[in-house]
Amino acid sequence: MTLKLNAFMLATVAWFAAPMAPAQKPGTDLSAIPPIPTAYHPARTAWGDPDLRGGWPIDFLNGTPMQRDPKQGTHMFLSDAEFAERSQKVNAAAARYNKEELGDKLGQGHWVEMGEPSRRTSLLIAPADGRLPAMTDEGLRRKALMRSSWRKGQSYDWVDDFDSWDRCITRGMPASMLPMQYNNGIRIFQAPGLVALQLEMIHEVRIIPVDGKAGLPNQIRNWMGESRGHWENGNTLVVETTNLKAGPSATNIVTTGSPPENDTPISDRAHILERFTMIGPNSIVYEMTYTDPIVFTAPWTVRLDWRRNDGYGIFEYACHEGDVQIRNYISASRAQRAKEGEKHP
C-alpha cells in the first residue's frame, strides 16, 4: 500500500480500559444510549464564540467497531461478559508492540493503534441495529464500478484504477472523521467567523466558516465537501457539508468494522450533518448523520465521545515520500496477466 509509517506510530501507547465519558455510560437498558448532556457551557473566545480549541485525537476509539456484530441486535452497549471478551482481545493485540520490542522487530504491533476496550457495541447508533443501511440498486451499480487497491481480484493499468486514499490525496468525507489504525490526531483552531479542523491523516485541514455567509455554488465540488457551521445553545458547533466530489469511499477499510473494500460510493446528493457538543472542559460528543439517497436506502448516524489531549503530537504525513507503489502495482499486474497470456496495449 501507499501509506507510510510515521514517528507517532513508534510511541508507546498505554493500554487500559479508561472510564467512559458521561455521554456514553450504559444504563440498565443496554439498547438505549443516553441523551447528550447540554448543561455545560464552555469558556468563550475573545470574540465571543464557544471555545473548542485544542487537541482531540481519537486514537483510543479504534477498538470500537463502526458496525455492530449482528448477534448483538439492538444493544448499544456490551454486557459484562462481552466487555471482558473484548478487553481480552484488544489487550492481546496491543501486547504485540512489547513483543516486537523484545524481539527487536518492527511489525503490526508498531503500526496499528488498537485503541481501548469500550462498552459501546458500535460507533453507529442509527439504524438501531448498528449496521449500515442497505444500498439502493443505483448505489450497488456504482459500488461495482469503484476501483482501489483494496478491491479483490482487480487488475491495474493506470492511476484511475486506484482510489484517492491509495494515491495519498484524501480519505474524503465522512471517512476522514472516523477513527482508523493510525494517524488519528485532530486539532481544533478558531478565529473570528472560522473554525478549522486539522486532521493528521493526509495532513488535511477542514475550513468551516461560521459567519453566516452563503456557501459555494452547487457546481463547485471538493473532496472534503463544502462545510458551513453555526453555533447552538452556547456549547454546540453544528456543521452542514454538501458539494462532495465523487471518488473517495464514504467508508474506509481501516476504520474497524467498516466494509472491507473501500467501495462505498458518494453521489452529488450526499449530505453530512455534524454536531460537536462540549459536555465538559475535556469532553466533546461528536455526532454525524450521513444522508445519500442515491446510494443508501436510509441515513446513518455515528456518535463518538472525544476527550482532550493537548499533548498529542501530530507528525508529518509524508505519504508520497519515495512512493513507488502505484507504479509497482501496475507493473506487477501487467506482468502477471502477460504470464497468463493476456494481451496488453
Coordinates of C-alpha atoms in Angstrom, one line a residue:
M1 CA 0.0 0.0 0.0
T2 CA 1.0 3.6 -0.4
L3 CA 0.6 4.5 3.3
K4 CA 3.7 5.3 5.3
L5 CA 4.9 4.7 8.9
N6 CA 5.4 7.9 10.9
A7 CA 7.0 8.7 14.2
F8 CA 3.9 8.7 16.3
M9 CA 3.3 5.1 15.5
L10 CA 6.6 4.3 17.3
A11 CA 5.3 5.9 20.6
T12 CA 4.3 3.6 23.4
V13 CA 0.6 3.5 23.9
A14 CA -0.9 2.9 27.3
W15 CA -3.5 0.2 27.0
F16 CA -6.2 0.3 29.6
A17 CA -9.9 0.4 30.0
A18 CA -10.5 4.1 30.7
P19 CA -13.7 5.4 32.2
M20 CA -16.2 6.3 29.6
A21 CA -17.3 9.9 29.1
P22 CA -20.6 10.7 30.7
A23 CA -22.4 10.7 27.4
Q24 CA -21.8 7.0 26.8
K25 CA -22.3 5.4 30.2
P26 CA -24.7 2.5 29.8
G27 CA -27.8 2.3 32.0
T28 CA -29.7 -0.8 32.8
D29 CA -31.2 -0.9 29.3
L30 CA -28.3 -1.9 27.0
S31 CA -30.3 -0.9 24.0
A32 CA -30.6 2.8 25.0
I33 CA -27.9 5.3 24.5
P34 CA -28.2 8.3 26.9
P35 CA -29.0 11.7 25.5
I36 CA -26.2 14.2 25.0
P37 CA -25.8 16.4 28.1
T38 CA -26.4 20.1 27.4
A39 CA -25.9 21.8 30.7
Y40 CA -22.2 22.6 30.3
H41 CA -21.2 25.9 28.8
P42 CA -17.6 26.2 27.8
A43 CA -15.4 29.4 28.1
R44 CA -15.7 31.9 25.3
T45 CA -13.1 33.0 22.8
A46 CA -12.1 36.7 22.8
W47 CA -14.7 37.3 20.0
G48 CA -17.5 35.5 21.9
D49 CA -17.8 32.0 20.4
P50 CA -17.7 28.8 22.5
D51 CA -14.1 27.8 22.8
L52 CA -13.5 24.3 21.5
R53 CA -9.8 24.8 20.7
G54 CA -7.3 22.1 21.5
G55 CA -6.2 18.6 20.7
W56 CA -8.9 15.9 20.3
P57 CA -7.2 12.8 19.0
I58 CA -9.5 9.8 18.5
D59 CA -6.8 7.0 18.6
F60 CA -8.4 5.5 21.7
L61 CA -11.6 4.8 19.8
N62 CA -10.1 2.4 17.3
G63 CA -11.1 -0.6 19.3
T64 CA -14.8 0.2 18.8
P65 CA -16.1 -1.2 15.6
M66 CA -18.1 1.1 13.2
Q67 CA -20.7 -1.6 12.7
R68 CA -22.2 -3.9 15.3
D69 CA -21.9 -7.6 15.4
P70 CA -25.4 -8.8 14.2
K71 CA -25.7 -11.2 17.2
Q72 CA -25.8 -8.1 19.5
G73 CA -29.0 -7.0 17.9
T74 CA -30.1 -3.5 19.1
H75 CA -27.7 -3.4 22.1
M76 CA -25.8 -0.1 22.2
F77 CA -23.6 -1.5 25.0
L78 CA -21.8 -4.7 25.8
S79 CA -22.8 -6.9 28.7
D80 CA -20.1 -7.5 31.4
A81 CA -19.2 -10.8 29.8
E82 CA -19.0 -9.3 26.3
F83 CA -16.9 -6.4 27.6
A84 CA -14.5 -8.8 29.3
E85 CA -14.1 -10.7 26.0
R86 CA -13.4 -7.6 24.0
S87 CA -10.9 -6.3 26.6
Q88 CA -9.0 -9.6 26.3
K89 CA -8.9 -9.4 22.5
V90 CA -7.9 -5.7 22.4
N91 CA -5.2 -6.0 25.1
A92 CA -3.8 -9.1 23.4
A93 CA -3.5 -7.3 20.1
A94 CA -1.9 -4.3 21.9
A95 CA 0.7 -6.5 23.5
R96 CA 2.2 -7.1 20.1
Y97 CA 4.1 -3.8 20.5
N98 CA 6.1 -5.0 23.5
K99 CA 6.7 -8.4 21.9
E100 CA 8.2 -6.8 18.9
E101 CA 10.4 -4.6 21.1
L102 CA 11.7 -7.6 22.9
G103 CA 12.3 -9.4 19.6
D104 CA 14.0 -6.3 18.1
K105 CA 11.4 -6.3 15.3
L106 CA 9.2 -3.8 13.5
G107 CA 5.7 -5.1 12.6
Q108 CA 2.0 -4.7 13.0
G109 CA 2.4 -4.0 16.7
H110 CA 4.2 -0.7 15.9
W111 CA 1.8 0.0 13.1
V112 CA -1.7 -0.5 14.4
E113 CA -3.1 1.7 17.3
M114 CA -5.6 -0.7 18.9
G115 CA -7.4 1.8 21.0
E116 CA -9.0 0.9 24.3
P117 CA -11.7 -1.5 25.2
S118 CA -15.1 0.2 25.1
R119 CA -18.6 -0.9 26.2
R120 CA -20.1 0.6 23.0
T121 CA -21.1 -2.1 20.6
S122 CA -20.6 0.1 17.6
L123 CA -19.9 3.7 16.5
L124 CA -23.1 3.6 14.6
I125 CA -26.2 4.4 16.7
A126 CA -28.7 4.6 13.8
P127 CA -30.1 2.5 12.3
A128 CA -31.0 0.7 15.5
D129 CA -29.2 -2.5 14.5
G130 CA -25.8 -0.6 14.4
R131 CA -25.3 -1.6 10.7
L132 CA -25.1 0.5 7.6
P133 CA -28.4 0.6 5.8
A134 CA -28.9 -1.4 2.6
M135 CA -27.8 0.3 -0.6
T136 CA -30.2 1.2 -3.4
D137 CA -29.9 -0.5 -6.8
E138 CA -28.1 2.6 -8.1
G139 CA -25.8 2.5 -5.1
L140 CA -24.9 -1.1 -5.8
R141 CA -24.3 -0.3 -9.5
R142 CA -21.9 2.5 -8.6
K143 CA -20.2 0.3 -6.0
A144 CA -19.4 -2.3 -8.6
L145 CA -17.7 0.4 -10.7
M146 CA -15.3 1.6 -8.0
R147 CA -11.6 0.8 -8.2
S148 CA -8.9 0.7 -5.5
S149 CA -6.1 -1.5 -4.2
W150 CA -8.5 -2.9 -1.7
R151 CA -10.8 -4.5 -4.2
K152 CA -10.3 -8.2 -4.6
G153 CA -9.3 -9.7 -7.9
Q154 CA -8.8 -6.3 -9.6
S155 CA -6.2 -5.6 -12.3
Y156 CA -4.2 -2.3 -12.6
D157 CA -3.3 -0.3 -15.7
W158 CA -3.4 3.3 -14.8
V159 CA -3.8 5.7 -11.8
D160 CA -7.6 5.7 -12.1
D161 CA -7.5 2.1 -11.0
F162 CA -6.7 3.4 -7.5
D163 CA -8.8 5.4 -5.1
S164 CA -7.9 8.8 -3.7
W165 CA -6.5 7.3 -0.5
D166 CA -4.3 4.9 -2.4
R167 CA -2.8 7.9 -4.1
C168 CA -2.3 9.9 -0.9
I169 CA -4.8 12.6 -1.9
T170 CA -7.6 12.2 0.7
R171 CA -9.8 9.8 2.6
G172 CA -12.6 12.2 1.8
M173 CA -15.7 12.7 3.9
P174 CA -17.2 11.3 6.0
A175 CA -14.4 8.7 6.4
S176 CA -11.9 11.3 7.5
M177 CA -13.8 11.9 10.7
L178 CA -13.8 8.3 11.8
P179 CA -11.0 6.5 13.8
M180 CA -8.6 4.3 12.0
Q181 CA -5.5 2.2 12.8
Y182 CA -3.0 5.1 12.9
N183 CA -2.7 8.9 12.5
N184 CA -5.8 9.8 14.5
G185 CA -4.9 13.3 15.5
I186 CA -7.4 16.1 15.4
R187 CA -6.9 19.7 16.4
I188 CA -9.5 22.4 16.5
F189 CA -8.4 26.0 15.8
Q190 CA -10.7 29.0 15.8
A191 CA -10.7 32.6 14.6
P192 CA -13.4 35.2 14.2
G193 CA -16.0 33.7 11.9
L194 CA -14.0 30.5 11.3
V195 CA -13.3 27.0 12.7
A196 CA -10.5 24.9 11.4
L197 CA -10.1 21.1 11.9
Q198 CA -6.6 19.8 11.4
L199 CA -6.6 16.1 10.6
E200 CA -3.3 14.1 11.0
M201 CA -4.2 11.6 8.3
I202 CA -3.1 13.0 4.9
H203 CA -2.4 16.4 6.6
E204 CA -5.8 17.9 5.6
V205 CA -7.4 20.9 7.2
R206 CA -11.2 21.4 7.1
I207 CA -12.0 25.1 6.9
I208 CA -15.5 25.8 8.3
P209 CA -16.9 29.3 8.1
V210 CA -19.3 30.2 11.0
D211 CA -20.1 33.7 9.7
G212 CA -23.5 33.1 8.3
K213 CA -22.4 33.7 4.7
A214 CA -23.7 31.6 1.8
G215 CA -21.7 28.6 0.7
L216 CA -20.2 27.8 -2.7
P217 CA -22.4 27.2 -5.8
N218 CA -23.6 23.6 -6.2
Q219 CA -21.4 23.0 -9.3
I220 CA -18.2 23.5 -7.3
R221 CA -17.2 20.2 -5.8
N222 CA -14.5 19.3 -3.2
W223 CA -13.0 16.1 -1.9
M224 CA -14.0 17.2 1.6
G225 CA -17.2 18.9 0.5
E226 CA -18.3 22.5 1.3
S227 CA -18.9 23.0 5.0
R228 CA -20.8 25.8 6.8
G229 CA -21.3 26.0 10.5
H230 CA -23.2 27.8 13.2
W231 CA -23.4 27.7 17.0
E232 CA -26.3 26.4 19.1
N233 CA -27.0 26.5 22.8
G234 CA -23.7 28.1 23.7
N235 CA -21.9 24.7 23.5
T236 CA -22.5 23.1 20.2
L237 CA -21.0 23.6 16.8
V238 CA -23.4 22.5 14.0
V239 CA -21.8 21.9 10.6
E240 CA -23.6 21.0 7.3
T241 CA -21.5 19.7 4.4
T242 CA -22.6 19.4 0.8
N243 CA -20.9 19.7 -2.6
L244 CA -19.0 16.4 -2.1
K245 CA -16.9 15.3 -5.0
A246 CA -17.4 11.7 -6.0
G247 CA -14.4 9.4 -5.9
P248 CA -13.4 8.6 -2.3
S249 CA -15.2 5.9 -0.5
A250 CA -17.7 7.1 2.2
T251 CA -16.3 4.4 4.5
N252 CA -12.7 3.3 4.9
I253 CA -11.4 -0.2 5.5
V254 CA -9.1 0.8 8.4
T255 CA -12.0 2.0 10.5
T256 CA -12.6 -1.1 12.5
G257 CA -15.8 -2.8 11.4
S258 CA -16.2 -1.0 8.1
P259 CA -16.9 -2.6 4.7
P260 CA -13.7 -4.2 3.6
E261 CA -13.0 -3.0 0.1
N262 CA -13.3 0.9 0.1
D263 CA -16.2 0.8 -2.2
T264 CA -19.0 2.9 -0.7
P265 CA -19.8 5.4 -3.4
I266 CA -20.6 9.1 -2.9
S267 CA -23.2 10.8 -5.0
D268 CA -23.9 14.5 -5.7
R269 CA -26.8 14.3 -3.3
A270 CA -24.7 13.3 -0.3
H271 CA -25.2 15.5 2.8
I272 CA -23.4 15.5 6.2
L273 CA -24.7 17.0 9.4
E274 CA -22.2 17.1 12.3
R275 CA -22.7 18.3 15.9
F276 CA -19.8 19.0 18.2
T277 CA -21.2 19.4 21.7
M278 CA -18.8 20.3 24.5
I279 CA -20.1 18.5 27.7
G280 CA -17.2 19.3 30.0
P281 CA -13.8 21.1 29.8
N282 CA -12.2 17.9 28.4
S283 CA -15.1 16.2 26.6
I284 CA -16.8 16.6 23.3
V285 CA -19.6 14.4 21.9
Y286 CA -19.3 14.2 18.1
E287 CA -22.4 13.1 16.3
M288 CA -22.6 12.8 12.5
T289 CA -25.5 11.9 10.3
Y290 CA -24.8 10.9 6.7
T291 CA -27.5 11.0 4.1
D292 CA -27.1 9.9 0.4
P293 CA -30.5 8.9 -1.1
I294 CA -28.8 7.9 -4.3
V295 CA -26.7 5.3 -2.6
F296 CA -28.4 4.3 0.7
T297 CA -32.0 3.5 1.5
A298 CA -31.8 5.4 4.8
P299 CA -29.5 7.8 6.6
W300 CA -27.0 6.6 9.2
T301 CA -25.5 8.2 12.3
V302 CA -22.4 7.7 14.3
R303 CA -21.6 9.0 17.8
L304 CA -18.0 9.4 19.1
D305 CA -17.0 10.6 22.6
W306 CA -13.9 12.7 22.2
R307 CA -11.6 13.6 25.0
R308 CA -8.9 16.3 25.2
N309 CA -5.3 15.5 24.8
D310 CA -3.4 18.7 24.1
G311 CA -0.1 16.8 24.4
Y312 CA -0.8 14.6 21.4
G313 CA 1.9 15.2 18.7
I314 CA 0.9 15.4 15.1
F315 CA 3.8 14.4 12.8
E316 CA 4.3 15.0 9.1
Y317 CA 2.3 12.6 7.0
A318 CA 4.8 12.0 4.2
C319 CA 2.7 9.6 2.2
H320 CA 4.4 10.4 -1.2
E321 CA 7.9 10.3 0.1
G322 CA 9.7 7.7 -2.0
D323 CA 6.3 6.3 -3.1
V324 CA 6.6 3.8 -5.9
Q325 CA 3.7 1.6 -5.0
I326 CA 1.3 2.8 -7.7
R327 CA 3.8 2.0 -10.4
N328 CA 4.7 -1.3 -8.8
Y329 CA 1.0 -2.4 -8.7
I330 CA 0.6 -1.6 -12.4
S331 CA 3.9 -3.3 -13.4
A332 CA 3.2 -6.4 -11.3
S333 CA -0.4 -6.6 -12.6
R334 CA 0.6 -6.3 -16.2
A335 CA 3.4 -8.9 -15.7
Q336 CA 1.0 -11.3 -14.1
R337 CA -1.6 -11.0 -16.9
A338 CA 1.1 -11.3 -19.5
K339 CA 2.3 -14.5 -17.9
E340 CA -1.3 -15.8 -18.1
G341 CA -1.4 -15.0 -21.8
E342 CA -3.4 -11.7 -21.7
K343 CA -2.7 -9.1 -24.3
H344 CA -1.8 -5.6 -23.2
P345 CA -1.5 -2.2 -25.0

